[in-house]
Coordinates of C-alpha atoms in Angstrom, one line a residue:
M1 CA -24.8 27.2 15.8
E2 CA -23.2 25.2 13.0
Q3 CA -20.1 23.2 14.1
D4 CA -16.9 24.4 12.5
K5 CA -15.6 22.2 9.7
K6 CA -12.5 20.2 10.3
K7 CA -9.6 21.4 8.2
V8 CA -8.2 18.3 6.3
M9 CA -5.0 18.5 4.3
L10 CA -4.7 15.9 1.6
I11 CA -1.1 15.4 0.4
F12 CA -0.5 13.7 -2.9
G13 CA 2.2 13.0 -5.5
G14 CA 5.6 12.6 -3.8
V15 CA 9.2 11.7 -4.7
S16 CA 8.4 8.1 -5.5
S17 CA 8.0 5.6 -8.4
E18 CA 4.3 5.5 -7.4
H19 CA 3.8 9.3 -7.9
E20 CA 1.1 8.8 -10.6
V21 CA -0.8 6.2 -8.5
S22 CA -0.9 8.7 -5.6
R23 CA -2.3 11.4 -7.9
T24 CA -5.1 9.0 -9.0
S25 CA -5.9 8.0 -5.4
A26 CA -6.1 11.7 -4.4
A27 CA -8.4 12.6 -7.3
S28 CA -10.7 9.8 -6.3
V29 CA -10.8 10.8 -2.6
L30 CA -11.3 14.5 -3.5
S31 CA -14.3 13.5 -5.7
H32 CA -16.0 11.7 -2.8
I33 CA -15.0 13.5 0.4
N34 CA -17.9 15.3 2.1
T35 CA -17.1 19.0 1.7
E36 CA -19.9 20.0 4.0
K37 CA -18.0 18.4 6.8
Y38 CA -14.5 19.3 5.9
D39 CA -12.5 22.2 4.5
I40 CA -10.0 20.6 2.1
I41 CA -6.5 21.8 1.7
K42 CA -4.8 20.2 -1.3
V43 CA -1.0 20.0 -1.2
G44 CA 0.9 18.3 -4.0
I45 CA 4.6 17.2 -3.9
T46 CA 6.3 17.2 -7.3
K47 CA 8.7 14.5 -8.3
D48 CA 11.6 16.8 -7.5
G49 CA 10.3 17.4 -4.0
R50 CA 8.6 20.8 -4.2
W51 CA 5.5 21.2 -1.9
M52 CA 2.7 23.4 -3.3
Q53 CA -0.8 24.2 -2.1
T54 CA -3.2 24.1 -5.0
E55 CA -6.8 24.8 -5.9
A56 CA -6.6 22.5 -9.0
E57 CA -9.5 20.2 -9.7
P58 CA -9.3 16.4 -9.2
F59 CA -9.0 15.9 -13.0
D60 CA -6.0 18.2 -13.2
I61 CA -4.4 16.4 -10.2
E62 CA -4.9 13.0 -11.8
N63 CA -3.3 14.0 -15.1
G64 CA -0.5 16.0 -13.6
S65 CA -1.4 19.4 -15.0
W66 CA -2.0 20.7 -11.4
E67 CA 1.7 21.6 -11.3
E68 CA 1.1 24.6 -13.6
H69 CA -2.1 25.8 -11.9
E70 CA -2.2 29.5 -11.3
S71 CA -3.3 29.1 -7.7
N72 CA -0.2 27.2 -6.6
K73 CA 1.9 28.5 -3.8
D74 CA 4.8 27.0 -1.9
V75 CA 4.1 25.2 1.4
Y76 CA 6.6 24.8 4.3
L77 CA 6.4 22.4 7.3
M78 CA 7.8 23.7 10.6
P79 CA 8.8 21.3 13.4
G80 CA 6.4 21.6 16.3
A81 CA 4.3 24.3 14.6
G82 CA 2.7 22.6 11.7
F83 CA 2.4 24.2 8.3
A84 CA 3.6 27.8 8.0
G85 CA 0.5 30.0 7.5
L86 CA -2.0 27.2 7.3
D87 CA -4.4 26.0 10.0
V88 CA -4.7 22.2 9.7
D89 CA -6.5 19.7 11.9
I90 CA -5.8 16.4 10.2
V91 CA -3.5 15.4 7.4
F92 CA -4.4 12.6 5.0
P93 CA -1.1 11.6 3.4
L94 CA -2.3 9.8 0.3
L95 CA 1.3 8.9 -0.7
H96 CA 2.4 5.5 -1.9
G97 CA 5.8 4.0 -1.9
R98 CA 9.1 5.6 -0.8
N99 CA 9.0 8.9 1.0
G100 CA 5.3 8.5 1.5
E101 CA 4.3 5.3 3.3
D102 CA 7.8 4.2 4.5
G103 CA 7.7 6.1 7.8
R104 CA 9.5 9.2 6.6
M105 CA 6.4 11.3 6.0
Q106 CA 4.8 9.9 9.2
G107 CA 7.8 10.9 11.3
F108 CA 7.8 14.3 9.7
L109 CA 4.2 14.9 10.5
A110 CA 4.6 13.6 14.1
I111 CA 7.5 16.1 14.7
A112 CA 5.2 18.8 13.3
G113 CA 2.6 17.8 15.9
I114 CA -0.2 17.1 13.4
P115 CA -2.6 14.1 13.6
F116 CA -2.6 12.1 10.4
V117 CA -4.4 9.2 8.7
G118 CA -2.6 5.8 9.0
S119 CA 0.2 4.1 11.0
D120 CA 3.0 5.8 12.8
S121 CA 6.6 6.0 11.5
T122 CA 7.7 2.7 13.1
A123 CA 4.9 0.6 11.8
S124 CA 4.9 2.2 8.4
A125 CA 8.7 1.6 8.0
A126 CA 8.5 -2.0 9.2
C127 CA 5.6 -2.8 6.9
M128 CA 7.1 -1.1 3.9
D129 CA 10.3 -3.2 4.2
K130 CA 9.4 -6.7 3.0
A131 CA 12.5 -8.2 4.6
V132 CA 11.6 -6.7 8.0
T133 CA 8.0 -7.6 7.7
K134 CA 8.9 -11.2 7.0
A135 CA 11.3 -11.4 9.9
V136 CA 8.7 -10.0 12.4
I137 CA 5.9 -12.3 11.1
D138 CA 8.2 -15.3 11.2
Q139 CA 9.3 -14.5 14.8
A140 CA 5.6 -14.2 15.8
E141 CA 4.7 -17.4 13.9
A142 CA 1.6 -15.7 12.8
C143 CA 1.3 -17.3 9.4
D144 CA 3.3 -19.4 6.9
Q145 CA 5.4 -17.5 4.4
A146 CA 7.2 -18.1 1.2
K147 CA 10.9 -19.2 1.5
C148 CA 13.1 -16.2 0.9
C149 CA 16.5 -14.6 1.1
V150 CA 17.8 -11.1 0.9
A151 CA 20.5 -9.5 -1.4
H152 CA 22.0 -6.0 -1.0
R153 CA 22.9 -3.4 -3.6
G154 CA 26.6 -3.3 -4.3
C155 CA 27.0 -7.1 -4.3
D156 CA 28.4 -8.9 -7.3
V157 CA 25.1 -9.9 -8.9
E158 CA 26.6 -12.9 -10.7
E159 CA 28.0 -14.3 -7.4
A160 CA 24.7 -13.5 -5.7
A161 CA 22.8 -15.4 -8.4
S162 CA 24.9 -18.5 -7.7
V163 CA 24.3 -18.2 -4.0
I164 CA 20.5 -17.7 -4.5
D165 CA 20.4 -20.6 -6.9
Q166 CA 21.9 -22.9 -4.3
F167 CA 19.7 -21.5 -1.5
F168 CA 16.6 -22.5 -3.5
D169 CA 18.1 -25.8 -4.7
S170 CA 17.8 -24.6 -8.3
K171 CA 14.0 -24.6 -8.1
Y172 CA 12.3 -22.0 -10.2
P173 CA 10.4 -19.7 -10.8
L174 CA 11.5 -17.2 -8.2
F175 CA 10.3 -13.6 -7.6
V176 CA 12.8 -10.8 -7.1
K177 CA 11.4 -7.7 -5.4
P178 CA 12.7 -4.4 -4.1
A179 CA 12.4 -4.6 -0.3
N180 CA 11.0 -1.1 -0.2
A181 CA 8.6 -0.5 -3.1
G182 CA 4.9 -0.9 -3.7
S183 CA 2.4 -1.3 -6.6
S184 CA 4.6 -4.2 -7.8
V185 CA 7.3 -1.7 -9.1
G186 CA 10.6 -3.4 -9.8
I187 CA 9.4 -7.0 -9.5
S188 CA 10.6 -9.7 -11.8
K189 CA 9.6 -13.3 -12.3
V190 CA 12.8 -15.4 -12.9
K191 CA 12.5 -18.8 -14.6
Q192 CA 16.2 -19.8 -14.6
M193 CA 19.4 -18.8 -12.9
E194 CA 20.6 -16.8 -15.9
G195 CA 17.8 -14.3 -15.3
L196 CA 18.7 -13.5 -11.7
P197 CA 21.5 -10.9 -12.3
E198 CA 19.2 -8.7 -14.4
A199 CA 16.3 -9.1 -12.0
L200 CA 18.5 -8.1 -9.1
N201 CA 19.6 -5.0 -11.0
V202 CA 16.0 -4.1 -11.7
A203 CA 15.2 -4.4 -8.0
F204 CA 18.3 -2.4 -6.9
A205 CA 17.2 0.4 -9.2
E206 CA 14.3 0.9 -6.7
D207 CA 16.0 0.0 -3.4
N208 CA 19.2 -1.1 -1.8
K209 CA 17.8 -4.4 -0.8
A210 CA 16.2 -7.1 -2.9
V211 CA 14.0 -9.9 -1.5
V212 CA 14.0 -13.2 -3.5
E213 CA 11.1 -15.5 -2.9
E214 CA 10.0 -18.9 -4.0
A215 CA 6.9 -18.7 -6.3
I216 CA 3.7 -19.7 -4.5
V217 CA 1.0 -21.3 -6.7
G218 CA -2.4 -20.3 -5.3
R219 CA -5.3 -17.9 -5.3
E220 CA -4.2 -14.3 -4.5
I221 CA -6.5 -13.0 -1.8
E222 CA -6.6 -9.7 0.2
V223 CA -8.3 -8.4 3.3
A224 CA -8.9 -4.8 4.3
V225 CA -8.3 -3.9 7.9
L226 CA -9.7 -0.8 9.6
G227 CA -9.2 0.5 13.1
N228 CA -6.9 1.4 16.0
E229 CA -7.2 -0.5 19.2
D230 CA -10.0 -2.8 18.0
P231 CA -9.3 -3.3 14.3
Q232 CA -12.0 -4.9 12.1
A233 CA -11.5 -7.0 8.9
S234 CA -13.5 -6.7 5.7
C235 CA -14.8 -9.5 3.6
I236 CA -12.2 -11.3 1.4
G237 CA -11.2 -10.2 -2.1
E238 CA -9.4 -12.0 -4.9
I239 CA -7.2 -10.8 -7.7
L240 CA -7.4 -12.4 -11.2
S241 CA -4.5 -10.9 -13.0
A242 CA -4.5 -10.5 -16.8
N243 CA -0.7 -10.7 -16.8
E244 CA 1.6 -13.6 -15.8
F245 CA 1.7 -12.0 -12.3
Y246 CA 0.0 -9.0 -10.8
D247 CA 2.6 -6.4 -11.8
Y248 CA 2.2 -2.6 -12.1
V249 CA 0.7 -2.8 -15.6
A250 CA -1.8 -5.5 -14.5
K251 CA -2.9 -3.4 -11.6
Y252 CA -3.4 -0.1 -13.3
D253 CA -3.3 -0.4 -17.1
N254 CA -4.7 -3.8 -18.1
I255 CA -8.5 -3.8 -18.1
G256 CA -8.4 -7.6 -18.2
S257 CA -7.3 -7.8 -14.6
V258 CA -10.3 -8.5 -12.3
T259 CA -10.9 -8.2 -8.6
S260 CA -13.8 -10.0 -7.0
I261 CA -15.4 -10.8 -3.6
V262 CA -14.7 -14.4 -2.4
T263 CA -17.9 -16.3 -1.7
D264 CA -16.9 -19.9 -2.4
L265 CA -14.9 -20.7 0.7
P266 CA -16.4 -22.2 3.9
D267 CA -17.3 -19.6 6.5
S268 CA -14.8 -21.1 9.0
L269 CA -11.9 -20.7 6.5
Q270 CA -13.0 -17.1 5.6
E271 CA -13.1 -16.2 9.3
Q272 CA -9.6 -17.8 9.8
I273 CA -8.3 -15.7 7.0
R274 CA -9.9 -12.5 8.3
Q275 CA -8.6 -13.1 11.9
T276 CA -5.1 -13.8 10.6
A277 CA -5.2 -10.5 8.8
V278 CA -6.2 -8.7 12.0
S279 CA -3.4 -10.5 13.9
I280 CA -0.8 -9.5 11.4
Y281 CA -2.1 -5.9 11.5
E282 CA -1.7 -5.9 15.3
I283 CA 1.7 -7.6 15.3
M284 CA 3.0 -5.0 12.9
G285 CA 1.6 -2.2 15.1
C286 CA -0.7 -0.7 12.4
R287 CA -3.3 2.0 13.0
G288 CA -6.0 3.4 10.8
L289 CA -5.9 1.1 7.8
A290 CA -3.9 -1.5 5.9
R291 CA -4.5 -4.2 3.3
V292 CA -3.1 -7.7 4.1
D293 CA -2.3 -9.9 1.1
F294 CA -2.2 -13.7 1.1
F295 CA -1.9 -16.7 -1.2
L296 CA -4.3 -19.6 -0.6
K297 CA -2.8 -22.9 -1.9
E298 CA -4.7 -25.8 -3.2
G299 CA -5.3 -28.4 -0.4
P300 CA -4.9 -32.2 -0.3
S301 CA -8.5 -32.6 -1.5
G302 CA -7.6 -30.9 -4.8
G303 CA -9.7 -27.8 -3.8
Y304 CA -9.1 -24.7 -1.6
N305 CA -11.4 -25.6 1.3
D306 CA -8.5 -27.2 3.1
G307 CA -5.8 -25.1 1.5
E308 CA -2.7 -23.6 3.2
L309 CA -2.7 -19.9 3.8
V310 CA 0.5 -18.1 3.0
F311 CA 1.2 -14.5 4.0
N312 CA 2.5 -12.3 1.2
E313 CA 2.7 -8.6 2.4
I314 CA 0.9 -5.8 4.2
N315 CA 0.3 -2.3 2.7
T316 CA -0.3 0.6 5.2
M317 CA -1.5 3.1 2.6
P318 CA -3.3 1.0 0.0
G319 CA -4.5 2.5 -3.3
F320 CA -7.7 4.5 -3.2
T321 CA -8.3 4.6 -7.0
T322 CA -11.7 3.6 -8.4
I323 CA -10.4 0.1 -9.1
S324 CA -8.4 -0.4 -5.8
M325 CA -9.2 -3.4 -3.6
Y326 CA -9.3 -1.6 -0.3
P327 CA -12.4 0.6 -0.8
Q328 CA -14.0 -2.1 -2.9
L329 CA -13.7 -4.6 0.0
W330 CA -15.3 -2.1 2.5
E331 CA -18.0 -1.2 0.0
A332 CA -18.9 -4.9 -0.1
S333 CA -18.7 -5.1 3.7
G334 CA -21.2 -2.2 4.1
I335 CA -19.0 0.8 4.4
G336 CA -19.3 3.1 1.4
Y337 CA -16.5 5.3 0.1
E338 CA -17.5 8.5 1.7
E339 CA -18.2 6.8 5.1
L340 CA -14.8 5.1 4.8
I341 CA -13.1 8.5 4.5
D342 CA -15.0 9.7 7.5
R343 CA -13.9 6.7 9.6
L344 CA -10.3 7.2 8.6
I345 CA -10.3 10.8 9.7
E346 CA -12.0 9.9 13.0
L347 CA -9.3 7.2 13.6
A348 CA -6.6 9.8 13.0
E349 CA -8.2 12.1 15.6
E350 CA -8.0 9.3 18.1

């Protein structure tokens, strides 16, 4: 007798500045998931927060026209009872940014009693908040980090700029980032103190906290981590941005940005980087998946073989678009896209 298919609900969109990225990730997963193993239930969340089940094709989901699809019907989540009228085994919340990977959706699904792909609400919230992440990693002494400080919405940005300038001894450039945002949304590179007030306002448009960091000069490298109790690290990838820094446009719109697999570093250094990624993943309490980002600074020898590793950030629901680093790294490590989806669903069941 043929085994019943697992019913997997894929949620996309969301009330987030990364709404479009989520739709693209969802379209890619829907184009690769094994429909002989899974019954797929597609649920989109509009920018104004309406949940709708849809039969729209991946192309319509990616371009946003799914919202007008004739099959659409409203969906409701009931505490302790799952989704009203829907039988769901696993949820794959392919949501990026606020209200998606910041612990809110994860807590919502946990209350509903439905297994889901990715970390729980605590780990998701801690990893999403750059200020919290930095404090946890600093306390654990897991890896060096950029010098930073935090500013809060409602402050006098002119006064804050003066305090920040003194904190960094007037050394520029600095990066100003929303504490809770992904895909490099709301990030500014500031080259002198006069640019700080505007940069803070840009960050505060996304979140009530802004993290200000010293600029680190080095190679931007990333490691994909997969697993629950015994997480594994992928090979190492590198980002070569077409823009001055790897902002939203460089990630998704500029074809000049390149990602590649790192092969020129000594095996011992690569293993150190991979193990540091796993340690950070475990310290933050992650499950399922995450991408850990670093800078590798030039060493005393003038090369990178003896360079200092600096932790940048961790992303608990990295992009799954065709150009996203997370699936590319596992592809290069021997786990194809379809198998990767299978593994994530299995980890959610655990």
